[in-house]
């Protein structure tokens, strides 16, 4: 048996992907614009109230997205509200995002939901 010396493994100095420093935009935007633009483009109803809250409803009226900076919920850390109704018009599930979550992240979450409008889970 002959032993051959292996080449030592070298750990890269920098990660092969971009670092957070290159993605400062992930920490910046806390307005409703990225979400509103996405939902308007998808045909959702968008309205605002005199208090700067923004309300969005899906074309079938089963999904509600609210950007609610001027509410008691926002004071508790719940800036974004998403509610999905079932066929009986009852809230089936909901999600909230706080003021520290950038609007692009909320838009990405919603874009993923919109991209999968049909049941994709084989267990259902």
GROMACS .gro file of N, CA, C and O in nm:
model
  496
    1UNK      N    1   0.084  -0.117   0.000
    1UNK     CA    2   0.000   0.000   0.000
    1UNK      C    3   0.088   0.123   0.000
    1UNK      O    4   0.182   0.131   0.076
    2UNK      N    5   0.054   0.217  -0.086
    2UNK     CA    6   0.130   0.340  -0.095
    2UNK      C    7   0.045   0.454  -0.042
    2UNK      O    8  -0.071   0.470  -0.083
    3UNK      N    9   0.100   0.534   0.044
    3UNK     CA   10   0.030   0.651   0.095
    3UNK      C   11   0.068   0.772   0.012
    3UNK      O   12   0.185   0.794  -0.017
    4UNK      N   13  -0.031   0.846  -0.026
    4UNK     CA   14  -0.007   0.967  -0.105
    4UNK      C   15  -0.047   1.085  -0.018
    4UNK      O   16  -0.157   1.087   0.040
    5UNK      N   17   0.037   1.184  -0.013
    5UNK     CA   18   0.005   1.303   0.067
    5UNK      C   19  -0.109   1.379   0.003
    5UNK      O   20  -0.110   1.403  -0.117
    6UNK      N   21  -0.208   1.412   0.084
    6UNK     CA   22  -0.323   1.489   0.035
    6UNK      C   23  -0.293   1.638   0.040
    6UNK      O   24  -0.217   1.684   0.124
    7UNK      N   25  -0.351   1.708  -0.050
    7UNK     CA   26  -0.337   1.853  -0.050
    7UNK      C   27  -0.414   1.909   0.068
    7UNK      O   28  -0.530   1.872   0.089
    8UNK      N   29  -0.354   1.997   0.147
    8UNK     CA   30  -0.427   2.052   0.261
    8UNK      C   31  -0.548   2.133   0.214
    8UNK      O   32  -0.543   2.201   0.112
    9UNK      N   33  -0.655   2.122   0.290
    9UNK     CA   34  -0.777   2.196   0.259
    9UNK      C   35  -0.757   2.340   0.301
    9UNK      O   36  -0.711   2.368   0.411
   10UNK      N   37  -0.791   2.430   0.211
   10UNK     CA   38  -0.779   2.572   0.242
   10UNK      C   39  -0.918   2.630   0.262
   10UNK      O   40  -1.006   2.613   0.178
   11UNK      N   41  -0.936   2.697   0.373
   11UNK     CA   42  -1.063   2.762   0.403
   11UNK      C   43  -1.064   2.896   0.332
   11UNK      O   44  -0.967   2.972   0.342
   12UNK      N   45  -1.169   2.926   0.256
   12UNK     CA   46  -1.173   3.055   0.186
   12UNK      C   47  -1.171   3.170   0.287
   12UNK      O   48  -1.229   3.162   0.394
   13UNK      N   49  -1.103   3.276   0.247
   13UNK     CA   50  -1.093   3.394   0.333
   13UNK      C   51  -1.228   3.463   0.343
   13UNK      O   52  -1.270   3.506   0.449
   14UNK      N   53  -1.299   3.475   0.232
   14UNK     CA   54  -1.430   3.540   0.231
   14UNK      C   55  -1.533   3.439   0.183
   14UNK      O   56  -1.503   3.353   0.101
   15UNK      N   57  -1.655   3.448   0.235
   15UNK     CA   58  -1.758   3.355   0.187
   15UNK      C   59  -1.786   3.378   0.039
   15UNK      O   60  -1.770   3.490  -0.010
   16UNK      N   61  -1.824   3.273  -0.033
   16UNK     CA   62  -1.848   3.287  -0.177
   16UNK      C   63  -1.972   3.369  -0.209
   16UNK      O   64  -1.990   3.410  -0.322
   17UNK      N   65  -2.058   3.394  -0.113
   17UNK     CA   66  -2.179   3.472  -0.136
   17UNK      C   67  -2.164   3.609  -0.073
   17UNK      O   68  -2.075   3.633   0.008
   18UNK      N   69  -2.251   3.698  -0.107
   18UNK     CA   70  -2.245   3.834  -0.054
   18UNK      C   71  -2.271   3.833   0.096
   18UNK      O   72  -2.345   3.751   0.148
   19UNK      N   73  -2.209   3.924   0.164
   19UNK     CA   74  -2.230   3.936   0.309
   19UNK      C   75  -2.340   4.038   0.335
   19UNK      O   76  -2.381   4.112   0.247
   20UNK      N   77  -2.385   4.044   0.459
   20UNK     CA   78  -2.489   4.139   0.495
   20UNK      C   79  -2.446   4.282   0.464
   20UNK      O   80  -2.528   4.366   0.429
   21UNK      N   81  -2.316   4.309   0.472
   21UNK     CA   82  -2.266   4.442   0.441
   21UNK      C   83  -2.302   4.486   0.301
   21UNK      O   84  -2.317   4.603   0.273
   22UNK      N   85  -2.315   4.389   0.210
   22UNK     CA   86  -2.354   4.420   0.073
   22UNK      C   87  -2.506   4.427   0.058
   22UNK      O   88  -2.556   4.455  -0.050
   23UNK      N   89  -2.577   4.398   0.164
   23UNK     CA   90  -2.724   4.396   0.158
   23UNK      C   91  -2.784   4.487   0.264
   23UNK      O   92  -2.878   4.451   0.332
   24UNK      N   93  -2.732   4.605   0.277
   24UNK     CA   94  -2.783   4.698   0.377
   24UNK      C   95  -2.929   4.731   0.352
   24UNK      O   96  -3.000   4.771   0.442
   25UNK      N   97  -2.976   4.712   0.229
   25UNK     CA   98  -3.116   4.737   0.198
   25UNK      C   99  -3.207   4.647   0.281
   25UNK      O  100  -3.324   4.677   0.300
   26UNK      N  101  -3.154   4.535   0.332
   26UNK     CA  102  -3.234   4.447   0.417
   26UNK      C  103  -3.266   4.512   0.551
   26UNK      O  104  -3.352   4.465   0.624
   27UNK      N  105  -3.197   4.617   0.584
   27UNK     CA  106  -3.217   4.683   0.712
   27UNK      C  107  -3.283   4.820   0.698
   27UNK      O  108  -3.310   4.884   0.798
   28UNK      N  109  -3.308   4.864   0.576
   28UNK     CA  110  -3.349   5.001   0.554
   28UNK      C  111  -3.499   5.027   0.550
   28UNK      O  112  -3.549   5.107   0.624
   29UNK      N  113  -3.569   4.965   0.459
   29UNK     CA  114  -3.705   5.006   0.425
   29UNK      C  115  -3.808   4.957   0.526
   29UNK      O  116  -3.825   4.837   0.545
   30UNK      N  117  -3.876   5.051   0.587
   30UNK     CA  118  -3.982   5.018   0.681
   30UNK      C  119  -4.110   5.092   0.645
   30UNK      O  120  -4.191   5.124   0.732
   31UNK      N  121  -4.128   5.119   0.516
   31UNK     CA  122  -4.251   5.180   0.467
   31UNK      C  123  -4.334   5.072   0.398
   31UNK      O  124  -4.291   4.958   0.387
   32UNK      N  125  -4.449   5.106   0.350
   32UNK     CA  126  -4.538   5.008   0.288
   32UNK      C  127  -4.515   4.992   0.137
   32UNK      O  128  -4.570   4.901   0.077
   33UNK      N  129  -4.435   5.077   0.077
   33UNK     CA  130  -4.424   5.083  -0.069
   33UNK      C  131  -4.394   4.950  -0.137
   33UNK      O  132  -4.464   4.913  -0.232
   34UNK      N  133  -4.293   4.872  -0.097
   34UNK     CA  134  -4.267   4.746  -0.169
   34UNK      C  135  -4.385   4.649  -0.167
   34UNK      O  136  -4.414   4.583  -0.268
   35UNK      N  137  -4.456   4.643  -0.057
   35UNK     CA  138  -4.573   4.554  -0.046
   35UNK      C  139  -4.688   4.608  -0.129
   35UNK      O  140  -4.752   4.534  -0.205
   36UNK      N  141  -4.715   4.736  -0.119
   36UNK     CA  142  -4.825   4.797  -0.194
   36UNK      C  143  -4.804   4.782  -0.344
   36UNK      O  144  -4.896   4.746  -0.418
   37UNK      N  145  -4.682   4.806  -0.390
   37UNK     CA  146  -4.654   4.792  -0.534
   37UNK      C  147  -4.676   4.649  -0.581
   37UNK      O  148  -4.734   4.626  -0.687
   38UNK      N  149  -4.629   4.552  -0.503
   38UNK     CA  150  -4.648   4.411  -0.538
   38UNK      C  151  -4.797   4.378  -0.547
   38UNK      O  152  -4.844   4.321  -0.647
   39UNK      N  153  -4.872   4.414  -0.445
   39UNK     CA  154  -5.013   4.375  -0.440
   39UNK      C  155  -5.097   4.450  -0.544
   39UNK      O  156  -5.185   4.390  -0.606
   40UNK      N  157  -5.070   4.576  -0.566
   40UNK     CA  158  -5.142   4.650  -0.672
   40UNK      C  159  -5.117   4.585  -0.808
   40UNK      O  160  -5.209   4.570  -0.888
   41UNK      N  161  -4.992   4.548  -0.832
   41UNK     CA  162  -4.957   4.483  -0.959
   41UNK      C  163  -5.031   4.350  -0.977
   41UNK      O  164  -5.059   4.308  -1.089
   42UNK      N  165  -5.064   4.285  -0.867
   42UNK     CA  166  -5.136   4.157  -0.871
   42UNK      C  167  -5.287   4.175  -0.868
   42UNK      O  168  -5.360   4.077  -0.858
   43UNK      N  169  -5.336   4.298  -0.874
   43UNK     CA  170  -5.481   4.323  -0.882
   43UNK      C  171  -5.551   4.334  -0.748
   43UNK      O  172  -5.674   4.326  -0.742
   44UNK      N  173  -5.477   4.353  -0.639
   44UNK     CA  174  -5.539   4.367  -0.508
   44UNK      C  175  -5.597   4.507  -0.491
   44UNK      O  176  -5.550   4.604  -0.550
   45UNK      N  177  -5.700   4.518  -0.408
   45UNK     CA  178  -5.754   4.648  -0.369
   45UNK      C  179  -5.663   4.706  -0.261
   45UNK      O  180  -5.627   4.636  -0.166
   46UNK      N  181  -5.626   4.831  -0.276
   46UNK     CA  182  -5.540   4.898  -0.180
   46UNK      C  183  -5.604   5.030  -0.142
   46UNK      O  184  -5.644   5.107  -0.229
   47UNK      N  185  -5.616   5.055  -0.012
   47UNK     CA  186  -5.669   5.181   0.035
   47UNK      C  187  -5.592   5.224   0.160
   47UNK      O  188  -5.527   5.143   0.224
   48UNK      N  189  -5.601   5.351   0.189
   48UNK     CA  190  -5.538   5.402   0.311
   48UNK      C  191  -5.642   5.481   0.388
   48UNK      O  192  -5.743   5.525   0.333
   49UNK      N  193  -5.616   5.496   0.516
   49UNK     CA  194  -5.708   5.574   0.598
   49UNK      C  195  -5.639   5.704   0.639
   49UNK      O  196  -5.522   5.725   0.609
   50UNK      N  197  -5.712   5.793   0.704
   50UNK     CA  198  -5.653   5.923   0.741
   50UNK      C  199  -5.536   5.912   0.839
   50UNK      O  200  -5.465   6.010   0.861
   51UNK      N  201  -5.513   5.796   0.896
   51UNK     CA  202  -5.407   5.778   0.995
   51UNK      C  203  -5.280   5.717   0.938
   51UNK      O  204  -5.194   5.673   1.013
   52UNK      N  205  -5.269   5.705   0.806
   52UNK     CA  206  -5.153   5.650   0.736
   52UNK      C  207  -5.147   5.498   0.742
   52UNK      O  208  -5.045   5.439   0.709
   53UNK      N  209  -5.255   5.433   0.782
   53UNK     CA  210  -5.262   5.288   0.776
   53UNK      C  211  -5.300   5.249   0.633
   53UNK      O  212  -5.377   5.318   0.568
   54UNK      N  213  -5.246   5.137   0.585
   54UNK     CA  214  -5.274   5.090   0.450
   54UNK      C  215  -5.341   4.953   0.461
   54UNK      O  216  -5.296   4.867   0.536
   55UNK      N  217  -5.450   4.935   0.386
   55UNK     CA  218  -5.527   4.812   0.389
   55UNK      C  219  -5.532   4.753   0.248
   55UNK      O  220  -5.565   4.823   0.153
   56UNK      N  221  -5.501   4.623   0.236
   56UNK     CA  222  -5.498   4.557   0.106
   56UNK      C  223  -5.582   4.430   0.114
   56UNK      O  224  -5.573   4.355   0.211
   57UNK      N  225  -5.662   4.407   0.010
   57UNK     CA  226  -5.746   4.287   0.003
   57UNK      C  227  -5.722   4.217  -0.130
   57UNK      O  228  -5.717   4.281  -0.235
   58UNK      N  229  -5.711   4.085  -0.123
   58UNK     CA  230  -5.691   4.007  -0.245
   58UNK      C  231  -5.815   4.015  -0.333
   58UNK      O  232  -5.924   4.048  -0.285
   59UNK      N  233  -5.801   3.987  -0.461
   59UNK     CA  234  -5.917   3.993  -0.552
   59UNK      C  235  -6.035   3.907  -0.506
   59UNK      O  236  -6.150   3.946  -0.526
   60UNK      N  237  -6.010   3.794  -0.439
   60UNK     CA  238  -6.120   3.710  -0.391
   60UNK      C  239  -6.165   3.747  -0.250
   60UNK      O  240  -6.253   3.683  -0.193
   61UNK      N  241  -6.103   3.851  -0.194
   61UNK     CA  242  -6.136   3.903  -0.061
   61UNK      C  243  -6.108   3.804   0.053
   61UNK      O  244  -6.159   3.820   0.163
   62UNK      N  245  -6.027   3.702   0.029
   62UNK     CA  246  -5.996   3.604   0.132
   62UNK      C  247  -5.865   3.632   0.206
   62UNK      O  248  -5.837   3.572   0.309
   63UNK      N  249  -5.786   3.725   0.154
   63UNK     CA  250  -5.660   3.760   0.219
   63UNK      C  251  -5.657   3.910   0.243
   63UNK      O  252  -5.687   3.989   0.154
   64UNK      N  253  -5.622   3.946   0.365
   64UNK     CA  254  -5.609   4.086   0.405
   64UNK      C  255  -5.465   4.111   0.448
   64UNK      O  256  -5.405   4.030   0.520
   65UNK      N  257  -5.409   4.222   0.402
   65UNK     CA  258  -5.277   4.265   0.446
   65UNK      C  259  -5.292   4.408   0.495
   65UNK      O  260  -5.343   4.495   0.423
   66UNK      N  261  -5.250   4.433   0.617
   66UNK     CA  262  -5.257   4.567   0.673
   66UNK      C  263  -5.121   4.616   0.717
   66UNK      O  264  -5.047   4.544   0.784
   67UNK      N  265  -5.087   4.738   0.678
   67UNK     CA  266  -4.971   4.810   0.728
   67UNK      C  267  -5.029   4.912   0.824
   67UNK      O  268  -5.095   5.007   0.782
   68UNK      N  269  -5.011   4.889   0.954
   68UNK     CA  270  -5.088   4.962   1.055
   68UNK      C  271  -4.997   5.035   1.154
   68UNK      O  272  -4.994   5.003   1.273
   69UNK      N  273  -4.925   5.139   1.108
   69UNK     CA  274  -4.832   5.208   1.198
   69UNK      C  275  -4.900   5.291   1.306
   69UNK      O  276  -4.839   5.322   1.407
   70UNK      N  277  -5.025   5.327   1.286
   70UNK     CA  278  -5.094   5.415   1.380
   70UNK      C  279  -5.204   5.341   1.456
   70UNK      O  280  -5.317   5.390   1.467
   71UNK      N  281  -5.172   5.224   1.507
   71UNK     CA  282  -5.268   5.146   1.584
   71UNK      C  283  -5.207   5.101   1.716
   71UNK      O  284  -5.086   5.105   1.733
   72UNK      N  285  -5.292   5.056   1.805
   72UNK     CA  286  -5.241   5.004   1.933
   72UNK      C  287  -5.160   4.877   1.911
   72UNK      O  288  -5.068   4.848   1.986
   73UNK      N  289  -5.190   4.802   1.804
   73UNK     CA  290  -5.113   4.682   1.774
   73UNK      C  291  -4.969   4.718   1.737
   73UNK      O  292  -4.875   4.648   1.773
   74UNK      N  293  -4.951   4.826   1.662
   74UNK     CA  294  -4.817   4.871   1.626
   74UNK      C  295  -4.738   4.909   1.751
   74UNK      O  296  -4.617   4.883   1.759
   75UNK      N  297  -4.805   4.968   1.846
   75UNK     CA  298  -4.737   5.003   1.972
   75UNK      C  299  -4.689   4.878   2.045
   75UNK      O  300  -4.592   4.884   2.120
   76UNK      N  301  -4.755   4.765   2.020
   76UNK     CA  302  -4.713   4.637   2.079
   76UNK      C  303  -4.612   4.564   1.991
   76UNK      O  304  -4.573   4.451   2.022
   77UNK      N  305  -4.574   4.622   1.878
   77UNK     CA  306  -4.476   4.559   1.791
   77UNK      C  307  -4.533   4.482   1.675
   77UNK      O  308  -4.464   4.400   1.616
   78UNK      N  309  -4.659   4.506   1.641
   78UNK     CA  310  -4.724   4.436   1.530
   78UNK      C  311  -4.759   4.537   1.421
   78UNK      O  312  -4.868   4.590   1.416
   79UNK      N  313  -4.664   4.563   1.333
   79UNK     CA  314  -4.683   4.664   1.228
   79UNK      C  315  -4.760   4.609   1.108
   79UNK      O  316  -4.848   4.675   1.055
   80UNK      N  317  -4.728   4.488   1.067
   80UNK     CA  318  -4.791   4.424   0.952
   80UNK      C  319  -4.885   4.314   1.001
   80UNK      O  320  -4.849   4.235   1.086
   81UNK      N  321  -5.005   4.309   0.944
   81UNK     CA  322  -5.102   4.205   0.976
   81UNK      C  323  -5.144   4.137   0.847
   81UNK      O  324  -5.182   4.203   0.750
   82UNK      N  325  -5.141   4.005   0.848
   82UNK     CA  326  -5.186   3.926   0.733
   82UNK      C  327  -5.287   3.825   0.788
   82UNK      O  328  -5.259   3.754   0.884
   83UNK      N  329  -5.407   3.826   0.728
   83UNK     CA  330  -5.513   3.733   0.769
   83UNK      C  331  -5.562   3.658   0.645
   83UNK      O  332  -5.591   3.720   0.543
   84UNK      N  333  -5.574   3.529   0.657
   84UNK     CA  334  -5.627   3.445   0.549
   84UNK      C  335  -5.756   3.382   0.599
   84UNK      O  336  -5.757   3.317   0.703
   85UNK      N  337  -5.863   3.402   0.522
   85UNK     CA  338  -5.994   3.348   0.560
   85UNK      C  339  -6.019   3.215   0.492
   85UNK      O  340  -5.968   3.189   0.382
   86UNK      N  341  -6.104   3.134   0.556
   86UNK     CA  342  -6.147   3.008   0.494
   86UNK      C  343  -6.278   3.031   0.418
   86UNK      O  344  -6.326   3.144   0.407
   87UNK      N  345  -6.335   2.925   0.366
   87UNK     CA  346  -6.458   2.936   0.287
   87UNK      C  347  -6.576   2.988   0.368
   87UNK      O  348  -6.671   3.043   0.312
   88UNK      N  349  -6.571   2.975   0.501
   88UNK     CA  350  -6.678   3.024   0.587
   88UNK      C  351  -6.656   3.168   0.632
   88UNK      O  352  -6.723   3.215   0.723
   89UNK      N  353  -6.560   3.236   0.571
   89UNK     CA  354  -6.529   3.376   0.601
   89UNK      C  355  -6.473   3.395   0.742
   89UNK      O  356  -6.483   3.502   0.800
   90UNK      N  357  -6.414   3.290   0.798
   90UNK     CA  358  -6.349   3.299   0.928
   90UNK      C  359  -6.198   3.299   0.906
   90UNK      O  360  -6.148   3.237   0.811
   91UNK      N  361  -6.125   3.368   0.993
   91UNK     CA  362  -5.980   3.372   0.980
   91UNK      C  363  -5.924   3.232   1.004
   91UNK      O  364  -5.940   3.176   1.112
   92UNK      N  365  -5.861   3.176   0.902
   92UNK     CA  366  -5.801   3.043   0.911
   92UNK      C  367  -5.663   3.050   0.976
   92UNK      O  368  -5.626   2.963   1.053
   93UNK      N  369  -5.588   3.153   0.941
   93UNK     CA  370  -5.458   3.176   1.002
   93UNK      C  371  -5.419   3.322   0.981
   93UNK      O  372  -5.474   3.390   0.895
   94UNK      N  373  -5.327   3.367   1.064
   94UNK     CA  374  -5.280   3.503   1.051
   94UNK      C  375  -5.133   3.510   1.089
   94UNK      O  376  -5.079   3.420   1.155
   95UNK      N  377  -5.070   3.615   1.046
   95UNK     CA  378  -4.928   3.638   1.077
   95UNK      C  379  -4.908   3.787   1.097
   95UNK      O  380  -4.974   3.868   1.033
   96UNK      N  381  -4.819   3.822   1.186
   96UNK     CA  382  -4.782   3.962   1.205
   96UNK      C  383  -4.631   3.975   1.192
   96UNK      O  384  -4.556   3.881   1.218
   97UNK      N  385  -4.590   4.093   1.149
   97UNK     CA  386  -4.448   4.127   1.141
   97UNK      C  387  -4.429   4.258   1.213
   97UNK      O  388  -4.510   4.350   1.200
   98UNK      N  389  -4.321   4.270   1.286
   98UNK     CA  390  -4.293   4.389   1.362
   98UNK      C  391  -4.225   4.497   1.281
   98UNK      O  392  -4.190   4.477   1.164
   99UNK      N  393  -4.202   4.612   1.342
   99UNK     CA  394  -4.143   4.725   1.272
   99UNK      C  395  -3.998   4.702   1.231
   99UNK      O  396  -3.946   4.771   1.143
  100UNK      N  397  -3.931   4.605   1.289
  100UNK     CA  398  -3.793   4.575   1.251
  100UNK      C  399  -3.780   4.492   1.125
  100UNK      O  400  -3.671   4.479   1.070
  101UNK      N  401  -3.890   4.438   1.077
  101UNK     CA  402  -3.887   4.355   0.956
  101UNK      C  403  -3.900   4.448   0.835
  101UNK      O  404  -3.999   4.521   0.823
  102UNK      N  405  -3.804   4.447   0.744
  102UNK     CA  406  -3.813   4.535   0.628
  102UNK      C  407  -3.930   4.497   0.538
  102UNK      O  408  -3.970   4.380   0.529
  103UNK      N  409  -3.984   4.597   0.472
  103UNK     CA  410  -4.099   4.576   0.384
  103UNK      C  411  -4.066   4.476   0.273
  103UNK      O  412  -4.153   4.402   0.228
  104UNK      N  413  -3.939   4.470   0.229
  104UNK     CA  414  -3.902   4.375   0.125
  104UNK      C  415  -3.920   4.232   0.174
  104UNK      O  416  -3.955   4.143   0.095
  105UNK      N  417  -3.898   4.206   0.301
  105UNK     CA  418  -3.917   4.072   0.355
  105UNK      C  419  -4.065   4.036   0.359
  105UNK      O  420  -4.104   3.924   0.327
  106UNK      N  421  -4.149   4.132   0.395
  106UNK     CA  422  -4.294   4.109   0.395
  106UNK      C  423  -4.342   4.087   0.252
  106UNK      O  424  -4.420   3.996   0.225
  107UNK      N  425  -4.291   4.167   0.159
  107UNK     CA  426  -4.327   4.149   0.017
  107UNK      C  427  -4.283   4.012  -0.033
  107UNK      O  428  -4.356   3.946  -0.107
  108UNK      N  429  -4.166   3.966   0.008
  108UNK     CA  430  -4.119   3.833  -0.032
  108UNK      C  431  -4.207   3.723   0.023
  108UNK      O  432  -4.237   3.625  -0.047
  109UNK      N  433  -4.249   3.736   0.147
  109UNK     CA  434  -4.340   3.640   0.209
  109UNK      C  435  -4.470   3.634   0.129
  109UNK      O  436  -4.518   3.525   0.092
  110UNK      N  437  -4.526   3.750   0.098
  110UNK     CA  438  -4.652   3.754   0.023
  110UNK      C  439  -4.634   3.705  -0.120
  110UNK      O  440  -4.721   3.635  -0.173
  111UNK      N  441  -4.523   3.738  -0.183
  111UNK     CA  442  -4.497   3.692  -0.320
  111UNK      C  443  -4.493   3.539  -0.325
  111UNK      O  444  -4.543   3.478  -0.419
  112UNK      N  445  -4.434   3.478  -0.222
  112UNK     CA  446  -4.430   3.331  -0.217
  112UNK      C  447  -4.570   3.273  -0.203
  112UNK      O  448  -4.603   3.172  -0.267
  113UNK      N  449  -4.654   3.335  -0.122
  113UNK     CA  450  -4.792   3.287  -0.109
  113UNK      C  451  -4.870   3.304  -0.238
  113UNK      O  452  -4.944   3.214  -0.279
  114UNK      N  453  -4.853   3.418  -0.302
  114UNK     CA  454  -4.924   3.446  -0.427
  114UNK      C  455  -4.877   3.352  -0.538
  114UNK      O  456  -4.956   3.308  -0.621
  115UNK      N  457  -4.751   3.317  -0.538
  115UNK     CA  458  -4.695   3.230  -0.643
  115UNK      C  459  -4.747   3.087  -0.633
  115UNK      O  460  -4.737   3.011  -0.728
  116UNK      N  461  -4.802   3.049  -0.518
  116UNK     CA  462  -4.855   2.915  -0.499
  116UNK      C  463  -5.004   2.922  -0.464
  116UNK      O  464  -5.044   2.892  -0.353
  117UNK      N  465  -5.088   2.961  -0.561
  117UNK     CA  466  -5.229   2.980  -0.530
  117UNK      C  467  -5.307   2.849  -0.509
  117UNK      O  468  -5.414   2.849  -0.452
  118UNK      N  469  -5.254   2.740  -0.558
  118UNK     CA  470  -5.323   2.613  -0.547
  118UNK      C  471  -5.262   2.528  -0.437
  118UNK      O  472  -5.149   2.549  -0.396
  119UNK      N  473  -5.337   2.433  -0.393
  119UNK     CA  474  -5.285   2.341  -0.292
  119UNK      C  475  -5.166   2.266  -0.348
  119UNK      O  476  -5.175   2.197  -0.446
  120UNK      N  477  -5.055   2.279  -0.282
  120UNK     CA  478  -4.935   2.210  -0.327
  120UNK      C  479  -4.890   2.103  -0.230
  120UNK      O  480  -4.796   2.031  -0.258
  121UNK      N  481  -4.956   2.092  -0.119
  121UNK     CA  482  -4.913   1.996  -0.017
  121UNK      C  483  -4.985   1.863  -0.040
  121UNK      O  484  -5.109   1.856  -0.037
  122UNK      N  485  -4.911   1.754  -0.057
  122UNK     CA  486  -4.973   1.625  -0.083
  122UNK      C  487  -5.045   1.567   0.038
  122UNK      O  488  -5.126   1.476   0.024
  123UNK      N  489  -5.021   1.622   0.157
  123UNK     CA  490  -5.085   1.566   0.277
  123UNK      C  491  -5.226   1.617   0.298
  123UNK      O  492  -5.298   1.567   0.384
  124UNK      N  493  -5.268   1.715   0.219
  124UNK     CA  494  -5.402   1.771   0.237
  124UNK      C  495  -5.501   1.702   0.145
  124UNK      O  496  -5.479   1.678   0.033
   0.00000   0.00000   0.00000
